[in-house]
């Protein structure tokens, strides 16, 4: 399958918003590369989709107060993030334009208390936090020993990420009991999906 970087990001964003067909395409593509790093990224994307779609984390993010939206370097928007924001009629006031790059500063102008005012249209980078942010996970990506699904790095303050990882560990152990093997990223995601319906 031939797929360019922009398509990868576009499909990944759709997957992170809960489109399971896009999730399958992107995970199958990563697995087809047959590279250790790509397999770790496939797991991390599966973890992030589980966080975004199958977890109820309002209380945790409220308790944290939205630290991920307050601190850190500016968030770069992809072309499709920007198109989505414009199509929704969201004001670009507060978004910086530097050398043809659109950046959301932090503290983020779209933050309202601990909530995101553009939740339905939040950028790719925000949908990826914390499991699918490659900068955060770079040590995990290079140091994985392939016997078990990778243990992600989760910042101490991110109680929502910690709660999600506890659930993912439970899913992995349940899958192993049922199937006698470690789940692949896609099997983990499908297991999370079927568990959410039972
Ligand atoms: S995702 Fe993590 S860091 Fe961000 S608001 Fe929720 S708990 Fe806080
Ligand atoms: S766009 Fe929303 S999720 Fe992203 S940093 Fe701003 S408030 Fe947070």
PDB file of C-alpha atoms and ligand atoms in Angstrom:
ATOM      1  CA  UNK A   1       0.000   0.000   0.000  1.00  0.00           C
ATOM      2  CA  UNK A   2       1.376   3.415  -0.933  1.00  0.00           C
ATOM      3  CA  UNK A   3       0.468   6.189   1.490  1.00  0.00           C
ATOM      4  CA  UNK A   4       2.125   9.586   1.972  1.00  0.00           C
ATOM      5  CA  UNK A   5       2.831  11.429   5.216  1.00  0.00           C
ATOM      6  CA  UNK A   6      -0.119  13.788   4.818  1.00  0.00           C
ATOM      7  CA  UNK A   7      -2.518  10.856   4.238  1.00  0.00           C
ATOM      8  CA  UNK A   8      -1.063   9.072   7.275  1.00  0.00           C
ATOM      9  CA  UNK A   9      -1.786  12.095   9.476  1.00  0.00           C
ATOM     10  CA  UNK A  10      -5.233  12.608   7.967  1.00  0.00           C
ATOM     11  CA  UNK A  11      -6.241   8.957   8.458  1.00  0.00           C
ATOM     12  CA  UNK A  12      -4.724   8.932  11.937  1.00  0.00           C
ATOM     13  CA  UNK A  13      -6.758  11.984  12.909  1.00  0.00           C
ATOM     14  CA  UNK A  14      -9.941  10.269  11.664  1.00  0.00           C
ATOM     15  CA  UNK A  15      -8.929   7.156  13.620  1.00  0.00           C
ATOM     16  CA  UNK A  16      -8.283   9.216  16.776  1.00  0.00           C
ATOM     17  CA  UNK A  17     -11.799  10.625  16.423  1.00  0.00           C
ATOM     18  CA  UNK A  18     -13.238   7.102  16.435  1.00  0.00           C
ATOM     19  CA  UNK A  19     -13.371   6.051  12.768  1.00  0.00           C
ATOM     20  CA  UNK A  20     -12.503   2.371  13.132  1.00  0.00           C
ATOM     21  CA  UNK A  21     -12.041   1.800   9.382  1.00  0.00           C
ATOM     22  CA  UNK A  22      -9.349   4.504   9.314  1.00  0.00           C
ATOM     23  CA  UNK A  23      -7.837   2.958  12.453  1.00  0.00           C
ATOM     24  CA  UNK A  24      -7.636  -0.430  10.705  1.00  0.00           C
ATOM     25  CA  UNK A  25      -6.056   1.106   7.602  1.00  0.00           C
ATOM     26  CA  UNK A  26      -3.421   3.006   9.517  1.00  0.00           C
ATOM     27  CA  UNK A  27      -2.571   0.154  11.901  1.00  0.00           C
ATOM     28  CA  UNK A  28      -2.376  -2.395   9.057  1.00  0.00           C
ATOM     29  CA  UNK A  29      -0.143  -0.001   7.133  1.00  0.00           C
ATOM     30  CA  UNK A  30       2.216   0.441  10.105  1.00  0.00           C
ATOM     31  CA  UNK A  31       2.342  -3.331  10.743  1.00  0.00           C
ATOM     32  CA  UNK A  32       3.077  -3.983   7.052  1.00  0.00           C
ATOM     33  CA  UNK A  33       6.299  -1.975   7.392  1.00  0.00           C
ATOM     34  CA  UNK A  34       7.575  -4.796   9.620  1.00  0.00           C
ATOM     35  CA  UNK A  35       9.716  -2.376  11.643  1.00  0.00           C
ATOM     36  CA  UNK A  36       9.938  -2.426  15.430  1.00  0.00           C
ATOM     37  CA  UNK A  37       9.362   1.336  15.684  1.00  0.00           C
ATOM     38  CA  UNK A  38       6.278   1.198  13.452  1.00  0.00           C
ATOM     39  CA  UNK A  39       4.796  -1.596  15.601  1.00  0.00           C
ATOM     40  CA  UNK A  40       5.278   0.524  18.767  1.00  0.00           C
ATOM     41  CA  UNK A  41       3.592   3.471  17.042  1.00  0.00           C
ATOM     42  CA  UNK A  42       0.697   1.185  16.032  1.00  0.00           C
ATOM     43  CA  UNK A  43       0.246   0.169  19.690  1.00  0.00           C
ATOM     44  CA  UNK A  44       0.465   3.798  20.846  1.00  0.00           C
ATOM     45  CA  UNK A  45      -2.200   4.830  18.332  1.00  0.00           C
ATOM     46  CA  UNK A  46      -4.412   1.963  19.525  1.00  0.00           C
ATOM     47  CA  UNK A  47      -3.925   3.132  23.163  1.00  0.00           C
ATOM     48  CA  UNK A  48      -4.838   6.697  22.196  1.00  0.00           C
ATOM     49  CA  UNK A  49      -7.977   5.606  20.354  1.00  0.00           C
ATOM     50  CA  UNK A  50      -9.010   3.619  23.424  1.00  0.00           C
ATOM     51  CA  UNK A  51      -8.491   6.754  25.546  1.00  0.00           C
ATOM     52  CA  UNK A  52     -10.387   9.013  23.159  1.00  0.00           C
ATOM     53  CA  UNK A  53     -13.297   6.691  22.413  1.00  0.00           C
ATOM     54  CA  UNK A  54     -13.863   4.166  25.182  1.00  0.00           C
ATOM     55  CA  UNK A  55     -12.953   6.095  28.356  1.00  0.00           C
ATOM     56  CA  UNK A  56     -14.959   8.537  30.388  1.00  0.00           C
ATOM     57  CA  UNK A  57     -12.332  10.954  31.684  1.00  0.00           C
ATOM     58  CA  UNK A  58     -14.133  14.202  32.482  1.00  0.00           C
ATOM     59  CA  UNK A  59     -13.555  13.868  36.229  1.00  0.00           C
ATOM     60  CA  UNK A  60      -9.834  13.159  35.774  1.00  0.00           C
ATOM     61  CA  UNK A  61      -9.274  16.103  33.405  1.00  0.00           C
ATOM     62  CA  UNK A  62     -11.285  18.336  35.718  1.00  0.00           C
ATOM     63  CA  UNK A  63      -9.137  17.262  38.674  1.00  0.00           C
ATOM     64  CA  UNK A  64      -5.966  17.962  36.652  1.00  0.00           C
ATOM     65  CA  UNK A  65      -7.327  21.309  35.473  1.00  0.00           C
ATOM     66  CA  UNK A  66      -6.219  20.918  31.858  1.00  0.00           C
ATOM     67  CA  UNK A  67      -2.460  21.046  32.371  1.00  0.00           C
ATOM     68  CA  UNK A  68      -1.759  19.727  28.837  1.00  0.00           C
ATOM     69  CA  UNK A  69      -3.536  22.779  27.375  1.00  0.00           C
ATOM     70  CA  UNK A  70      -1.760  25.277  29.649  1.00  0.00           C
ATOM     71  CA  UNK A  71       1.921  24.418  29.398  1.00  0.00           C
ATOM     72  CA  UNK A  72       4.290  23.471  26.625  1.00  0.00           C
ATOM     73  CA  UNK A  73       5.404  24.723  23.274  1.00  0.00           C
ATOM     74  CA  UNK A  74       2.831  26.005  20.751  1.00  0.00           C
ATOM     75  CA  UNK A  75       0.729  23.387  18.982  1.00  0.00           C
ATOM     76  CA  UNK A  76       1.249  23.266  15.233  1.00  0.00           C
ATOM     77  CA  UNK A  77      -1.902  22.885  13.160  1.00  0.00           C
ATOM     78  CA  UNK A  78      -1.958  20.600  10.134  1.00  0.00           C
ATOM     79  CA  UNK A  79      -3.609  21.855   6.944  1.00  0.00           C
ATOM     80  CA  UNK A  80      -6.656  19.714   7.651  1.00  0.00           C
ATOM     81  CA  UNK A  81      -6.870  20.994  11.267  1.00  0.00           C
ATOM     82  CA  UNK A  82      -6.960  24.524   9.918  1.00  0.00           C
ATOM     83  CA  UNK A  83      -9.530  23.690   7.197  1.00  0.00           C
ATOM     84  CA  UNK A  84     -11.769  22.049   9.813  1.00  0.00           C
ATOM     85  CA  UNK A  85     -11.522  25.043  12.149  1.00  0.00           C
ATOM     86  CA  UNK A  86     -12.303  27.485   9.333  1.00  0.00           C
ATOM     87  CA  UNK A  87     -15.192  25.325   8.028  1.00  0.00           C
ATOM     88  CA  UNK A  88     -16.748  25.361  11.504  1.00  0.00           C
ATOM     89  CA  UNK A  89     -16.589  29.165  11.585  1.00  0.00           C
ATOM     90  CA  UNK A  90     -14.272  29.150  14.620  1.00  0.00           C
ATOM     91  CA  UNK A  91     -12.405  32.446  15.009  1.00  0.00           C
ATOM     92  CA  UNK A  92      -8.681  32.270  14.280  1.00  0.00           C
ATOM     93  CA  UNK A  93      -8.045  35.016  16.794  1.00  0.00           C
ATOM     94  CA  UNK A  94      -5.338  33.794  19.168  1.00  0.00           C
ATOM     95  CA  UNK A  95      -3.832  31.453  16.565  1.00  0.00           C
ATOM     96  CA  UNK A  96      -0.343  32.552  15.532  1.00  0.00           C
ATOM     97  CA  UNK A  97       0.864  32.505  11.940  1.00  0.00           C
ATOM     98  CA  UNK A  98       4.658  32.249  11.722  1.00  0.00           C
ATOM     99  CA  UNK A  99       6.478  31.473   8.466  1.00  0.00           C
ATOM    100  CA  UNK A 100       3.331  29.902   7.014  1.00  0.00           C
ATOM    101  CA  UNK A 101       2.833  27.725  10.064  1.00  0.00           C
ATOM    102  CA  UNK A 102      -0.317  28.073  12.145  1.00  0.00           C
ATOM    103  CA  UNK A 103       0.343  27.613  15.845  1.00  0.00           C
ATOM    104  CA  UNK A 104      -1.876  27.562  18.931  1.00  0.00           C
ATOM    105  CA  UNK A 105       0.011  29.058  21.882  1.00  0.00           C
ATOM    106  CA  UNK A 106      -0.208  27.623  25.367  1.00  0.00           C
ATOM    107  CA  UNK A 107      -2.012  28.527  27.542  1.00  0.00           C
ATOM    108  CA  UNK A 108      -4.477  27.785  24.747  1.00  0.00           C
ATOM    109  CA  UNK A 109      -7.020  30.482  23.843  1.00  0.00           C
ATOM    110  CA  UNK A 110      -9.625  27.723  23.309  1.00  0.00           C
ATOM    111  CA  UNK A 111      -9.364  26.488  26.891  1.00  0.00           C
ATOM    112  CA  UNK A 112     -12.314  27.248  29.136  1.00  0.00           C
ATOM    113  CA  UNK A 113     -11.428  26.117  32.667  1.00  0.00           C
ATOM    114  CA  UNK A 114     -10.362  22.501  32.156  1.00  0.00           C
ATOM    115  CA  UNK A 115     -12.548  22.085  29.053  1.00  0.00           C
ATOM    116  CA  UNK A 116     -11.788  22.577  25.353  1.00  0.00           C
ATOM    117  CA  UNK A 117     -14.181  24.983  23.622  1.00  0.00           C
ATOM    118  CA  UNK A 118     -13.472  23.362  20.246  1.00  0.00           C
ATOM    119  CA  UNK A 119     -13.610  19.768  21.495  1.00  0.00           C
ATOM    120  CA  UNK A 120     -15.303  18.402  18.336  1.00  0.00           C
ATOM    121  CA  UNK A 121     -12.723  20.116  16.111  1.00  0.00           C
ATOM    122  CA  UNK A 122      -9.625  19.956  18.252  1.00  0.00           C
ATOM    123  CA  UNK A 123      -6.319  19.603  16.368  1.00  0.00           C
ATOM    124  CA  UNK A 124      -4.581  16.348  15.579  1.00  0.00           C
ATOM    125  CA  UNK A 125      -1.872  17.061  18.177  1.00  0.00           C
ATOM    126  CA  UNK A 126      -4.472  17.479  20.945  1.00  0.00           C
ATOM    127  CA  UNK A 127      -6.241  14.234  19.968  1.00  0.00           C
ATOM    128  CA  UNK A 128      -2.871  12.473  20.239  1.00  0.00           C
ATOM    129  CA  UNK A 129      -2.111  13.383  23.860  1.00  0.00           C
ATOM    130  CA  UNK A 130      -0.413  11.642  25.663  1.00  0.00           C
ATOM    131  CA  UNK A 131       0.065   8.190  24.059  1.00  0.00           C
ATOM    132  CA  UNK A 132       0.401   9.161  20.396  1.00  0.00           C
ATOM    133  CA  UNK A 133       2.652  12.203  20.818  1.00  0.00           C
ATOM    134  CA  UNK A 134       5.916  10.936  19.368  1.00  0.00           C
ATOM    135  CA  UNK A 135       8.058  13.508  21.233  1.00  0.00           C
ATOM    136  CA  UNK A 136       6.710  12.248  24.549  1.00  0.00           C
ATOM    137  CA  UNK A 137       7.068   8.592  23.575  1.00  0.00           C
ATOM    138  CA  UNK A 138      10.401   8.711  21.727  1.00  0.00           C
ATOM    139  CA  UNK A 139      12.298   6.713  24.396  1.00  0.00           C
ATOM    140  CA  UNK A 140       9.501   4.117  24.456  1.00  0.00           C
ATOM    141  CA  UNK A 141       9.646   3.840  20.662  1.00  0.00           C
ATOM    142  CA  UNK A 142      13.394   3.205  20.568  1.00  0.00           C
ATOM    143  CA  UNK A 143      13.687   0.954  23.625  1.00  0.00           C
ATOM    144  CA  UNK A 144      10.782  -1.489  23.211  1.00  0.00           C
ATOM    145  CA  UNK A 145      11.642  -5.157  23.650  1.00  0.00           C
ATOM    146  CA  UNK A 146       8.954  -6.840  21.609  1.00  0.00           C
ATOM    147  CA  UNK A 147       7.705  -9.517  24.059  1.00  0.00           C
ATOM    148  CA  UNK A 148       4.807  -7.472  25.500  1.00  0.00           C
ATOM    149  CA  UNK A 149       2.856  -4.422  24.269  1.00  0.00           C
ATOM    150  CA  UNK A 150       4.940  -1.288  25.013  1.00  0.00           C
ATOM    151  CA  UNK A 151       4.577   0.464  28.360  1.00  0.00           C
ATOM    152  CA  UNK A 152       3.957   4.119  27.425  1.00  0.00           C
ATOM    153  CA  UNK A 153       5.388   7.151  29.167  1.00  0.00           C
ATOM    154  CA  UNK A 154       2.620   9.072  30.920  1.00  0.00           C
ATOM    155  CA  UNK A 155       3.353  12.402  32.643  1.00  0.00           C
ATOM    156  CA  UNK A 156       2.646  12.120  36.377  1.00  0.00           C
ATOM    157  CA  UNK A 157       0.049  14.922  36.265  1.00  0.00           C
ATOM    158  CA  UNK A 158      -1.969  13.213  33.508  1.00  0.00           C
ATOM    159  CA  UNK A 159      -4.375  11.236  35.672  1.00  0.00           C
ATOM    160  CA  UNK A 160      -6.596  10.562  32.635  1.00  0.00           C
ATOM    161  CA  UNK A 161      -3.683   8.879  30.853  1.00  0.00           C
ATOM    162  CA  UNK A 162      -2.861   6.858  33.999  1.00  0.00           C
ATOM    163  CA  UNK A 163      -6.469   5.672  34.286  1.00  0.00           C
ATOM    164  CA  UNK A 164      -6.491   4.733  30.583  1.00  0.00           C
ATOM    165  CA  UNK A 165      -3.260   2.756  30.920  1.00  0.00           C
ATOM    166  CA  UNK A 166      -4.729   0.823  33.888  1.00  0.00           C
ATOM    167  CA  UNK A 167      -7.691  -0.118  31.675  1.00  0.00           C
ATOM    168  CA  UNK A 168      -5.434  -1.052  28.740  1.00  0.00           C
ATOM    169  CA  UNK A 169      -3.372  -3.313  31.022  1.00  0.00           C
ATOM    170  CA  UNK A 170      -6.613  -4.978  32.124  1.00  0.00           C
ATOM    171  CA  UNK A 171      -7.622  -5.464  28.461  1.00  0.00           C
ATOM    172  CA  UNK A 172      -4.220  -6.945  27.577  1.00  0.00           C
ATOM    173  CA  UNK A 173      -4.376  -9.411  30.495  1.00  0.00           C
ATOM    174  CA  UNK A 174      -7.991 -10.365  29.677  1.00  0.00           C
ATOM    175  CA  UNK A 175      -7.062 -10.928  26.018  1.00  0.00           C
ATOM    176  CA  UNK A 176      -4.103 -13.102  27.021  1.00  0.00           C
ATOM    177  CA  UNK A 177      -6.342 -15.232  29.269  1.00  0.00           C
ATOM    178  CA  UNK A 178      -8.904 -15.669  26.494  1.00  0.00           C
ATOM    179  CA  UNK A 179      -6.561 -16.210  23.553  1.00  0.00           C
ATOM    180  CA  UNK A 180      -3.310 -17.462  25.085  1.00  0.00           C
ATOM    181  CA  UNK A 181      -1.260 -14.781  23.328  1.00  0.00           C
ATOM    182  CA  UNK A 182      -0.391 -11.110  23.474  1.00  0.00           C
ATOM    183  CA  UNK A 183      -2.796  -8.976  21.379  1.00  0.00           C
ATOM    184  CA  UNK A 184      -1.532  -7.207  18.280  1.00  0.00           C
ATOM    185  CA  UNK A 185      -2.444  -3.477  18.165  1.00  0.00           C
ATOM    186  CA  UNK A 186      -5.488  -4.210  16.005  1.00  0.00           C
ATOM    187  CA  UNK A 187      -6.593  -7.131  18.187  1.00  0.00           C
ATOM    188  CA  UNK A 188      -6.293  -4.877  21.238  1.00  0.00           C
ATOM    189  CA  UNK A 189      -8.436  -2.218  19.603  1.00  0.00           C
ATOM    190  CA  UNK A 190     -11.059  -4.741  18.462  1.00  0.00           C
ATOM    191  CA  UNK A 191     -11.061  -6.276  21.954  1.00  0.00           C
ATOM    192  CA  UNK A 192     -11.632  -2.807  23.479  1.00  0.00           C
ATOM    193  CA  UNK A 193     -14.449  -2.252  20.996  1.00  0.00           C
ATOM    194  CA  UNK A 194     -16.170  -5.565  21.775  1.00  0.00           C
ATOM    195  CA  UNK A 195     -15.628  -5.066  25.543  1.00  0.00           C
ATOM    196  CA  UNK A 196     -17.336  -1.663  25.305  1.00  0.00           C
ATOM    197  CA  UNK A 197     -20.466  -3.367  23.965  1.00  0.00           C
ATOM    198  CA  UNK A 198     -20.639  -6.184  26.535  1.00  0.00           C
TER     199      UNK A 198
HETATM  200  S1  LIG B   1      -5.452  14.683  29.248  1.00  0.00           S
HETATM  201 FE1  LIG B   1      -4.170  14.485  31.077  1.00  0.00          FE
HETATM  202  S2  LIG B   1      -2.980  16.383  31.224  1.00  0.00           S
HETATM  203 FE2  LIG B   1      -4.697  16.742  29.788  1.00  0.00          FE
HETATM  204  S3  LIG B   1      -6.354  17.600  31.054  1.00  0.00           S
HETATM  205 FE3  LIG B   1      -6.678  15.390  30.990  1.00  0.00          FE
HETATM  206  S4  LIG B   1      -5.592  14.609  32.803  1.00  0.00           S
HETATM  207 FE4  LIG B   1      -4.836  16.669  32.419  1.00  0.00          FE
HETATM  208  S1  LIG B   2      -7.427  23.175  21.272  1.00  0.00           S
HETATM  209 FE1  LIG B   2      -8.524  22.337  23.006  1.00  0.00          FE
HETATM  210  S2  LIG B   2      -7.474  20.407  23.504  1.00  0.00           S
HETATM  211 FE2  LIG B   2      -6.095  21.606  22.202  1.00  0.00          FE
HETATM  212  S3  LIG B   2      -4.801  22.751  23.635  1.00  0.00           S
HETATM  213 FE3  LIG B   2      -6.557  24.056  23.114  1.00  0.00          FE
HETATM  214  S4  LIG B   2      -8.055  23.698  24.740  1.00  0.00           S
HETATM  215 FE4  LIG B   2      -6.553  22.020  24.765  1.00  0.00          FE
END
